[in-house]
Short mmCIF file of C-alpha atoms in Angstrom, two decimals:
data_model
loop_
_atom_site.label_atom_id
_atom_site.label_comp_id
_atom_site.label_asym_id
_atom_site.label_seq_id
_atom_site.Cartn_x
_atom_site.Cartn_y
_atom_site.Cartn_z
CA UNK A 1 -9.70 157.49 -31.17
CA UNK A 2 -9.06 161.16 -30.45
CA UNK A 3 -11.98 163.41 -29.53
CA UNK A 4 -12.19 167.11 -30.34
CA UNK A 5 -12.66 169.91 -27.84
CA UNK A 6 -16.12 170.41 -29.30
CA UNK A 7 -17.20 166.80 -28.84
CA UNK A 8 -15.95 166.82 -25.25
CA UNK A 9 -17.86 170.03 -24.37
CA UNK A 10 -21.07 169.50 -26.33
CA UNK A 11 -24.47 169.92 -24.75
CA UNK A 12 -25.94 166.73 -23.23
CA UNK A 13 -27.07 164.65 -26.18
CA UNK A 14 -30.65 164.77 -27.36
CA UNK A 15 -32.06 161.34 -27.96
CA UNK A 16 -32.92 160.76 -31.62
CA UNK A 17 -34.25 157.26 -32.28
CA UNK A 18 -33.10 154.76 -34.85
CA UNK A 19 -35.62 154.22 -37.63
CA UNK A 20 -37.54 151.03 -36.86
CA UNK A 21 -40.45 151.05 -39.32
CA UNK A 22 -41.18 151.89 -42.96
CA UNK A 23 -41.89 155.56 -43.59
CA UNK A 24 -42.52 158.00 -46.42
CA UNK A 25 -41.62 161.68 -46.74
CA UNK A 26 -41.46 164.49 -49.24
CA UNK A 27 -37.72 165.11 -48.74
CA UNK A 28 -35.21 162.65 -47.28
CA UNK A 29 -31.77 163.88 -46.18
CA UNK A 30 -28.86 161.48 -45.73
CA UNK A 31 -26.16 162.88 -43.45
CA UNK A 32 -26.46 164.51 -40.04
CA UNK A 33 -23.71 167.12 -40.18
CA UNK A 34 -24.41 170.84 -40.21
CA UNK A 35 -25.35 170.82 -43.91
CA UNK A 36 -27.96 168.11 -43.43
CA UNK A 37 -29.40 169.72 -40.31
CA UNK A 38 -29.54 173.15 -41.96
CA UNK A 39 -31.36 171.64 -44.95
CA UNK A 40 -33.83 170.03 -42.55
CA UNK A 41 -34.38 173.33 -40.74
CA UNK A 42 -34.88 175.50 -43.85
CA UNK A 43 -37.30 173.00 -45.41
CA UNK A 44 -39.26 172.27 -42.25
CA UNK A 45 -39.74 176.00 -41.71
CA UNK A 46 -41.42 176.07 -45.13
CA UNK A 47 -43.80 173.28 -44.13
CA UNK A 48 -42.01 170.53 -46.08
CA UNK A 49 -42.28 166.98 -44.71
CA UNK A 50 -38.59 166.22 -44.18
CA UNK A 51 -36.73 163.23 -42.69
CA UNK A 52 -33.00 163.23 -41.83
CA UNK A 53 -31.08 159.96 -41.53
CA UNK A 54 -27.66 159.71 -39.83
CA UNK A 55 -25.71 156.45 -39.70
CA UNK A 56 -24.05 157.30 -36.35
CA UNK A 57 -24.73 160.39 -34.21
CA UNK A 58 -25.48 163.82 -35.65
CA UNK A 59 -22.60 166.33 -35.91
CA UNK A 60 -19.93 163.80 -34.87
CA UNK A 61 -18.12 163.89 -38.22
CA UNK A 62 -16.65 166.88 -40.05
CA UNK A 63 -18.76 169.43 -38.15
CA UNK A 64 -17.70 168.28 -34.69
CA UNK A 65 -14.06 168.16 -35.77
CA UNK A 66 -13.83 171.55 -37.50
CA UNK A 67 -12.03 174.74 -36.42
CA UNK A 68 -15.37 176.38 -35.63
CA UNK A 69 -14.86 179.46 -37.81
CA UNK A 70 -18.06 180.93 -39.26
CA UNK A 71 -16.62 183.41 -41.73
CA UNK A 72 -16.73 184.62 -45.30
CA UNK A 73 -12.92 184.89 -45.33
CA UNK A 74 -11.91 181.51 -46.76
CA UNK A 75 -8.19 182.05 -47.10
CA UNK A 76 -6.95 183.92 -50.17
CA UNK A 77 -9.88 183.11 -52.44
CA UNK A 78 -11.69 186.14 -53.87
CA UNK A 79 -8.97 187.17 -56.33
CA UNK A 80 -9.07 183.61 -57.71
CA UNK A 81 -12.88 183.62 -57.82
CA UNK A 82 -12.93 186.82 -59.86
CA UNK A 83 -10.39 185.33 -62.26
CA UNK A 84 -12.25 182.02 -62.61
CA UNK A 85 -15.88 183.13 -62.45
CA UNK A 86 -16.00 186.90 -62.90
CA UNK A 87 -16.84 189.75 -60.56
CA UNK A 88 -20.58 189.05 -60.29
CA UNK A 89 -20.16 185.41 -59.28
CA UNK A 90 -17.43 186.27 -56.79
CA UNK A 91 -19.84 188.77 -55.28
CA UNK A 92 -22.57 186.10 -55.14
CA UNK A 93 -20.14 183.88 -53.19
CA UNK A 94 -19.38 186.71 -50.76
CA UNK A 95 -23.04 187.65 -50.28
CA UNK A 96 -24.13 184.03 -49.76
CA UNK A 97 -21.46 183.40 -47.12
CA UNK A 98 -22.11 186.73 -45.44
CA UNK A 99 -25.78 185.75 -45.20
CA UNK A 100 -24.69 182.46 -43.60
CA UNK A 101 -22.75 184.34 -40.91
CA UNK A 102 -25.74 186.59 -40.22
CA UNK A 103 -28.06 183.58 -40.04
CA UNK A 104 -25.80 181.97 -37.45
CA UNK A 105 -25.87 185.14 -35.37
CA UNK A 106 -29.65 185.28 -35.62
CA UNK A 107 -30.34 182.16 -33.54
CA UNK A 108 -27.16 181.17 -31.64
CA UNK A 109 -27.14 181.79 -27.89
CA UNK A 110 -24.56 181.76 -25.08
CA UNK A 111 -21.35 179.88 -25.83
CA UNK A 112 -22.66 178.70 -29.21
CA UNK A 113 -21.22 181.76 -30.98
CA UNK A 114 -18.77 184.57 -30.31
CA UNK A 115 -18.13 187.73 -32.36
CA UNK A 116 -14.65 187.85 -33.86
CA UNK A 117 -12.62 189.57 -36.55
CA UNK A 118 -11.28 187.32 -39.32
CA UNK A 119 -7.64 187.98 -40.16
CA UNK A 120 -5.33 186.75 -42.92
CA UNK A 121 -1.64 187.30 -42.14
CA UNK A 122 1.59 187.06 -44.10
CA UNK A 123 5.18 186.53 -43.00
CA UNK A 124 6.88 186.93 -46.38
CA UNK A 125 6.97 189.28 -49.35
CA UNK A 126 5.14 186.75 -51.49
CA UNK A 127 2.44 186.38 -48.84
CA UNK A 128 2.12 190.15 -48.57
CA UNK A 129 1.69 190.43 -52.33
CA UNK A 130 -1.13 187.89 -52.07
CA UNK A 131 -2.83 189.99 -49.40
CA UNK A 132 -2.59 193.14 -51.52
CA UNK A 133 -4.11 191.26 -54.47
CA UNK A 134 -6.88 189.92 -52.22
CA UNK A 135 -7.57 193.42 -50.87
CA UNK A 136 -8.06 194.70 -54.44
CA UNK A 137 -10.50 191.84 -55.02
CA UNK A 138 -12.36 192.80 -51.82
CA UNK A 139 -12.68 196.37 -53.07
CA UNK A 140 -13.94 195.21 -56.45
CA UNK A 141 -16.84 193.23 -54.99
CA UNK A 142 -17.58 195.40 -51.96
CA UNK A 143 -16.05 193.58 -48.97
CA UNK A 144 -15.14 196.00 -46.19
CA UNK A 145 -11.67 195.15 -44.88
CA UNK A 146 -8.54 196.73 -43.45
CA UNK A 147 -5.01 196.13 -44.69
CA UNK A 148 -2.51 196.52 -41.85
CA UNK A 149 0.51 194.98 -40.20
CA UNK A 150 -0.03 194.49 -36.48
CA UNK A 151 -1.65 191.41 -34.93
CA UNK A 152 -2.23 189.91 -31.49
CA UNK A 153 -0.12 186.87 -32.29
CA UNK A 154 3.45 186.52 -30.96
CA UNK A 155 4.65 186.30 -34.55
CA UNK A 156 6.51 188.61 -36.87
CA UNK A 157 3.88 189.52 -39.46
CA UNK A 158 4.53 191.45 -42.64
CA UNK A 159 0.88 192.29 -43.32
CA UNK A 160 -2.68 191.52 -42.19
CA UNK A 161 -6.06 191.70 -43.92
CA UNK A 162 -8.97 192.00 -41.49
CA UNK A 163 -12.73 191.61 -41.92
CA UNK A 164 -14.58 192.80 -38.84
CA UNK A 165 -17.80 191.53 -37.27
CA UNK A 166 -17.43 187.88 -38.23
CA UNK A 167 -18.15 184.89 -35.99
CA UNK A 168 -16.64 181.81 -34.46
CA UNK A 169 -18.83 179.04 -33.08
CA UNK A 170 -18.89 176.01 -30.89
CA UNK A 171 -19.89 173.77 -33.81
CA UNK A 172 -21.44 171.03 -31.66
CA UNK A 173 -23.58 173.31 -29.49
CA UNK A 174 -24.46 175.47 -32.50
CA UNK A 175 -25.50 172.41 -34.50
CA UNK A 176 -27.34 170.79 -31.58
CA UNK A 177 -29.40 173.96 -31.15
CA UNK A 178 -30.21 174.07 -34.89
CA UNK A 179 -31.25 170.40 -34.78
CA UNK A 180 -33.65 171.20 -31.95
CA UNK A 181 -35.11 174.08 -33.98
CA UNK A 182 -35.48 171.73 -36.96
CA UNK A 183 -37.47 169.21 -34.94
CA UNK A 184 -39.57 172.00 -33.46
CA UNK A 185 -40.38 173.10 -37.03
CA UNK A 186 -41.51 169.56 -37.90
CA UNK A 187 -38.42 167.70 -39.16
CA UNK A 188 -37.89 164.06 -38.14
CA UNK A 189 -34.33 163.03 -37.23
CA UNK A 190 -33.17 159.42 -36.96
CA UNK A 191 -29.70 158.37 -35.76
CA UNK A 192 -27.93 155.02 -36.06
CA UNK A 193 -29.76 154.46 -39.33
CA UNK A 194 -27.49 153.31 -42.14
CA UNK A 195 -28.64 153.15 -45.76
CA UNK A 196 -27.85 149.84 -47.43
CA UNK A 197 -29.53 150.24 -50.81
CA UNK A 198 -30.80 153.13 -52.92
CA UNK A 199 -33.32 152.59 -55.69
CA UNK A 200 -33.36 156.08 -57.12
CA UNK A 201 -35.66 155.35 -60.04
CA UNK A 202 -38.37 154.04 -57.72
CA UNK A 203 -37.43 156.64 -55.06
CA UNK A 204 -36.92 154.03 -52.34
CA UNK A 205 -34.16 153.63 -49.73
CA UNK A 206 -33.46 150.55 -47.63
CA UNK A 207 -31.59 150.44 -44.33
CA UNK A 208 -29.33 147.69 -43.03
CA UNK A 209 -32.40 146.37 -41.20
CA UNK A 210 -34.32 146.33 -44.50
CA UNK A 211 -36.58 149.18 -43.44
CA UNK A 212 -37.94 151.11 -46.43
CA UNK A 213 -38.05 154.88 -46.88
CA UNK A 214 -40.10 156.34 -49.73
CA UNK A 215 -39.28 159.88 -50.82
CA UNK A 216 -40.08 162.43 -53.50
CA UNK A 217 -36.75 164.25 -53.27
CA UNK A 218 -33.41 163.12 -51.84
CA UNK A 219 -30.53 165.26 -50.50
CA UNK A 220 -27.13 163.62 -50.06
CA UNK A 221 -25.17 165.51 -47.41
CA UNK A 222 -22.22 163.13 -47.23
CA UNK A 223 -18.57 163.77 -48.13
CA UNK A 224 -18.71 161.58 -51.19
CA UNK A 225 -22.31 161.19 -52.36
CA UNK A 226 -23.31 157.53 -52.21
CA UNK A 227 -24.62 157.73 -55.77
CA UNK A 228 -21.80 159.96 -57.03
CA UNK A 229 -21.22 157.72 -60.03
CA UNK A 230 -24.31 159.35 -61.50
CA UNK A 231 -22.44 162.55 -62.40
CA UNK A 232 -18.91 161.25 -61.75
CA UNK A 233 -18.58 163.55 -58.72
CA UNK A 234 -16.31 160.91 -57.18
CA UNK A 235 -13.71 161.84 -59.83
CA UNK A 236 -14.16 165.55 -59.22
CA UNK A 237 -13.39 165.59 -55.49
CA UNK A 238 -10.11 165.32 -53.64
CA UNK A 239 -9.99 164.81 -49.88
CA UNK A 240 -7.58 166.70 -47.63
CA UNK A 241 -6.79 166.01 -43.98
CA UNK A 242 -5.60 168.56 -41.41
CA UNK A 243 -4.75 168.41 -37.71
CA UNK A 244 -5.92 170.43 -34.72
CA UNK A 245 -4.71 170.79 -31.14
CA UNK A 246 -6.06 172.78 -28.21
CA UNK A 247 -4.89 173.74 -24.74
CA UNK A 248 -5.75 176.18 -21.97
CA UNK A 249 -5.44 179.77 -23.19
CA UNK A 250 -3.74 182.61 -21.34
CA UNK A 251 -3.99 185.00 -24.29
CA UNK A 252 -7.61 185.57 -25.35
CA UNK A 253 -7.78 186.79 -28.94
CA UNK A 254 -10.19 189.24 -30.52
CA UNK A 255 -9.49 187.75 -33.95
CA UNK A 256 -9.34 184.37 -35.67
CA UNK A 257 -6.28 184.01 -37.85
CA UNK A 258 -5.09 182.07 -40.86
CA UNK A 259 -1.70 182.31 -42.54
CA UNK A 260 -1.27 182.72 -46.29
CA UNK A 261 2.30 181.40 -46.28
CA UNK A 262 3.50 177.82 -46.03
CA UNK A 263 3.10 176.01 -43.70
CA UNK A 264 -0.54 177.04 -43.30
CA UNK A 265 -1.71 177.72 -39.78
CA UNK A 266 -5.10 178.57 -38.31
CA UNK A 267 -5.38 180.16 -34.85
CA UNK A 268 -8.34 181.04 -32.63
CA UNK A 269 -9.48 180.99 -29.02
CA UNK A 270 -12.77 179.79 -27.55
CA UNK A 271 -14.55 180.47 -24.27
CA UNK A 272 -16.60 177.53 -23.05
CA UNK A 273 -18.38 177.57 -19.70
CA UNK A 274 -16.01 180.28 -18.45
CA UNK A 275 -12.81 178.52 -19.57
CA UNK A 276 -10.54 179.84 -22.30
CA UNK A 277 -9.08 177.48 -24.92
CA UNK A 278 -6.42 178.08 -27.58
CA UNK A 279 -6.75 176.21 -30.90
CA UNK A 280 -4.00 175.72 -33.47
CA UNK A 281 -4.43 173.79 -36.70
CA UNK A 282 -2.53 173.00 -39.89
CA UNK A 283 -0.26 170.27 -41.29
CA UNK A 284 -2.61 169.49 -44.17
CA UNK A 285 -2.00 166.58 -46.55
CA UNK A 286 -4.03 164.37 -48.83
CA UNK A 287 -6.16 161.95 -46.82
CA UNK A 288 -4.82 158.43 -46.39
CA UNK A 289 -1.43 159.14 -47.97
CA UNK A 290 0.88 159.98 -45.06
CA UNK A 291 2.21 156.92 -43.23
CA UNK A 292 3.50 158.56 -40.04
CA UNK A 293 0.75 160.90 -38.89
CA UNK A 294 1.86 161.34 -35.25
CA UNK A 295 4.50 163.86 -36.37
CA UNK A 296 1.78 166.34 -37.32
CA UNK A 297 0.50 166.49 -33.76
CA UNK A 298 4.05 166.73 -32.41
CA UNK A 299 4.77 169.68 -34.69
CA UNK A 300 1.68 171.58 -33.56
CA UNK A 301 2.32 170.71 -29.90
CA UNK A 302 5.85 172.07 -30.22
CA UNK A 303 4.49 175.33 -31.61
CA UNK A 304 2.06 175.62 -28.69
CA UNK A 305 4.95 175.42 -26.26
CA UNK A 306 7.73 177.30 -28.02
CA UNK A 307 5.92 179.84 -30.23
CA UNK A 308 2.87 180.63 -28.11
CA UNK A 309 4.38 179.82 -24.68
CA UNK A 310 1.39 177.68 -23.73
CA UNK A 311 0.92 174.37 -21.94
CA UNK A 312 1.20 171.13 -23.96
CA UNK A 313 -1.84 170.07 -25.92
CA UNK A 314 -4.84 168.83 -24.00
CA UNK A 315 -6.95 167.75 -26.97
CA UNK A 316 -5.91 166.65 -30.43
CA UNK A 317 -7.99 165.63 -33.41
CA UNK A 318 -8.03 165.69 -37.19
CA UNK A 319 -10.56 166.57 -39.85
CA UNK A 320 -11.00 165.95 -43.54
CA UNK A 321 -13.09 167.56 -46.24
CA UNK A 322 -13.37 167.12 -50.01
CA UNK A 323 -12.47 169.89 -52.44
CA UNK A 324 -13.86 170.47 -55.92
CA UNK A 325 -11.55 171.40 -58.82
CA UNK A 326 -12.61 175.06 -58.85
CA UNK A 327 -12.92 176.18 -55.18
CA UNK A 328 -16.75 176.20 -55.09
CA UNK A 329 -18.73 173.43 -53.33
CA UNK A 330 -21.41 171.41 -55.09
CA UNK A 331 -25.04 172.15 -54.17
CA UNK A 332 -27.93 171.16 -56.40
CA UNK A 333 -29.31 168.34 -58.54
CA UNK A 334 -26.80 165.55 -59.09
CA UNK A 335 -27.65 165.27 -62.80
CA UNK A 336 -30.22 166.39 -65.36
CA UNK A 337 -31.56 162.85 -65.59
CA UNK A 338 -32.39 162.80 -61.87
CA UNK A 339 -33.35 166.36 -60.89
CA UNK A 340 -34.95 165.11 -57.67
CA UNK A 341 -31.62 163.91 -56.22
CA UNK A 342 -29.46 166.69 -54.74
CA UNK A 343 -25.87 166.68 -53.50
CA UNK A 344 -24.16 168.94 -51.01
CA UNK A 345 -20.38 168.48 -50.67
CA UNK A 346 -16.89 169.79 -51.46
CA UNK A 347 -16.52 172.44 -48.75
CA UNK A 348 -12.71 172.76 -48.93
CA UNK A 349 -12.33 173.09 -45.14
CA UNK A 350 -14.85 175.95 -45.04
CA UNK A 351 -17.85 173.79 -44.32
CA UNK A 352 -19.49 175.86 -41.59
CA UNK A 353 -20.52 178.87 -43.66
CA UNK A 354 -20.73 176.86 -46.89
CA UNK A 355 -22.91 174.20 -45.23
CA UNK A 356 -25.44 176.93 -44.53
CA UNK A 357 -25.01 178.41 -48.01
CA UNK A 358 -25.52 175.06 -49.75
CA UNK A 359 -28.48 174.18 -47.55
CA UNK A 360 -30.11 177.47 -48.43
CA UNK A 361 -29.48 176.92 -52.16
CA UNK A 362 -30.98 173.43 -52.17
CA UNK A 363 -33.96 174.32 -49.99
CA UNK A 364 -34.67 177.34 -52.21
CA UNK A 365 -34.56 175.09 -55.27
CA UNK A 366 -36.98 172.61 -53.69
CA UNK A 367 -39.52 175.24 -52.66
CA UNK A 368 -39.16 177.13 -55.96
CA UNK A 369 -37.43 180.25 -54.64
CA UNK A 370 -34.76 182.11 -56.63
CA UNK A 371 -31.20 182.01 -55.25
CA UNK A 372 -28.49 184.03 -57.00
CA UNK A 373 -25.77 181.55 -56.03
CA UNK A 374 -27.49 178.46 -57.48
CA UNK A 375 -25.69 178.46 -60.82
CA UNK A 376 -22.32 179.13 -59.20
CA UNK A 377 -22.68 176.09 -56.89
CA UNK A 378 -24.36 173.79 -59.45
CA UNK A 379 -22.72 170.30 -59.57
CA UNK A 380 -22.84 170.20 -63.37
CA UNK A 381 -20.98 173.49 -63.79
CA UNK A 382 -17.47 172.00 -63.78
CA UNK A 383 -15.76 172.62 -67.09
CA UNK A 384 -14.19 169.78 -69.01
CA UNK A 385 -10.61 170.99 -68.65
CA UNK A 386 -10.51 171.27 -64.87
CA UNK A 387 -12.57 168.09 -64.54
CA UNK A 388 -10.20 166.17 -66.76
CA UNK A 389 -7.15 167.28 -64.80
CA UNK A 390 -8.77 166.39 -61.47
CA UNK A 391 -10.10 163.09 -62.81
CA UNK A 392 -6.69 162.07 -64.12
CA UNK A 393 -5.10 162.91 -60.77
CA UNK A 394 -7.69 160.98 -58.79
CA UNK A 395 -7.91 158.08 -61.22
CA UNK A 396 -4.14 157.85 -61.33
CA UNK A 397 -4.00 157.63 -57.56
CA UNK A 398 -6.74 155.03 -57.51
CA UNK A 399 -4.96 152.92 -60.10
CA UNK A 400 -1.72 153.27 -58.18
CA UNK A 401 -3.39 152.13 -54.99
CA UNK A 402 -5.06 149.18 -56.74
CA UNK A 403 -1.88 147.98 -58.41
CA UNK A 404 0.64 148.89 -55.77
CA UNK A 405 -1.38 148.62 -52.62
CA UNK A 406 -2.24 144.93 -52.90
CA UNK A 407 1.39 144.03 -53.43
CA UNK A 408 3.15 146.37 -51.03
CA UNK A 409 0.72 146.59 -48.12
CA UNK A 410 -0.69 143.12 -47.65
CA UNK A 411 -1.08 143.76 -43.93
CA UNK A 412 -3.63 146.54 -44.56
CA UNK A 413 -7.32 145.73 -45.04
CA UNK A 414 -9.08 146.54 -48.32
CA UNK A 415 -11.45 149.51 -48.36
CA UNK A 416 -15.02 148.31 -48.93
CA UNK A 417 -15.80 151.24 -51.22
CA UNK A 418 -13.72 150.56 -54.35
CA UNK A 419 -11.10 148.05 -53.26
CA UNK A 420 -8.09 150.25 -52.41
CA UNK A 421 -5.70 149.28 -49.64
CA UNK A 422 -6.16 151.37 -46.50
CA UNK A 423 -3.34 152.76 -44.35
CA UNK A 424 -3.19 152.68 -40.56
CA UNK A 425 -3.31 156.20 -39.10
CA UNK A 426 -1.27 155.82 -35.94
CA UNK A 427 -2.14 159.23 -34.52
CA UNK A 428 -5.92 158.87 -34.74
CA UNK A 429 -6.03 155.05 -34.59
CA UNK A 430 -8.06 154.75 -37.79
CA UNK A 431 -7.76 152.93 -41.11
CA UNK A 432 -7.70 155.63 -43.82
CA UNK A 433 -8.26 155.09 -47.54
CA UNK A 434 -6.10 157.22 -49.88
CA UNK A 435 -8.45 156.85 -52.86
CA UNK A 436 -11.67 158.55 -51.82
CA UNK A 437 -11.19 159.36 -48.15
CA UNK A 438 -13.14 156.62 -46.36
CA UNK A 439 -12.15 156.16 -42.72
CA UNK A 440 -12.67 153.16 -40.47
CA UNK A 441 -12.39 152.78 -36.71
CA UNK A 442 -9.88 150.43 -35.11
CA UNK A 443 -12.49 147.67 -35.08
CA UNK A 444 -13.19 148.13 -38.80
CA UNK A 445 -16.54 149.93 -38.48
CA UNK A 446 -17.16 152.87 -40.83
CA UNK A 447 -16.24 156.27 -39.41
CA UNK A 448 -16.57 158.36 -42.60
CA UNK A 449 -17.80 157.48 -46.10
CA UNK A 450 -18.11 156.98 -48.97
CA UNK A 451 -17.69 153.39 -47.75
CA UNK A 452 -20.84 151.97 -46.15
CA UNK A 453 -19.62 148.50 -45.12
CA UNK A 454 -17.04 147.66 -42.39
CA UNK A 455 -13.55 146.40 -43.11
CA UNK A 456 -12.79 142.70 -43.08
CA UNK A 457 -10.12 142.48 -40.37
CA UNK A 458 -10.11 138.70 -40.27
#
């Protein structure tokens, strides 16, 4: 398995115990990434009795394998948001993510966070047209930005769109600090605690060791909610995978960059314990579909050497994140029939700021506080048309994998989630499922859900 720069340079681990006895709580959170920890923090600060359960170690999933950008600039998105949701909702999205950046700056210390400008750049006429359209959207909803041409990158750029005073973080150290603040506020965190059974009507959970958790409200902070069948969220999410490499930096950057042309690239630097690191990411594809994944790392490594004139990669890792059909994550009650069960997912690779946004939305809903972004992020908002298209795409892939996978890939184990054939990911040494994004370690143990049971490798 590959390990990210962030996992290698995290703070020494705090010791959170495994749950070993029956407990009860007001709010139970499943999932120990940044979204789960932020939910725990916001609720504990309000005096709520909150318990967080993580099946492995906190922050070791999507958070610890991210790019570490804490920004409200999520690619070329605001022009589309205005078109899909209207000016007011696009402004709510901006304001909510801006508040997330400011929250991060309010508590992070040392190498947990660095100030940075966020920059979109184009290398073609089409890309430049996109930037001009995005700039008009910025102006319409009040985002201060500069449209220019020059950049720090050794690339020929046609145009740039810059938002100043953003942030980039060390996601592990940032999250570890927030977890400590959560516990200080009264939250209880348990690691290596895997949920085996959920009785939502009786509001009971059971672990693999048959330990019982009673709750009044439940927050699912997993990629694919374990009970997603409730509102068919499993048919409304697609999972994308992207690749990241890092090496020693000799060109510290003031900005963090993302291209608007194809192929997409994300660039930033980080300073950790006095050492500079250069991070390059891209090569996105649908999770579990590509057979030869090593080529993605080779492509990025080649760009490090020949485009940026840097040493070969020192760390390499990959990340995946679900996307909703309409760009906005899901945060809120999973269905009208079970208003006490909340989901928090679909970050579309922008999970750092949106984790904080979604956590704030759900915690505000639980404590009865108004949040302007609640309706925009509501899981039941998805219109029939976009849902149908996404459902057909996902269902078609699932059916293809069921019918074709068992015949063509008999050497691959069956995913324990819904019976699809997995594919071996040679670059990361994992078994990846193309249907709903489950990942398994080389020994068959679950790395990322929605699967909860290990593969049968016998």
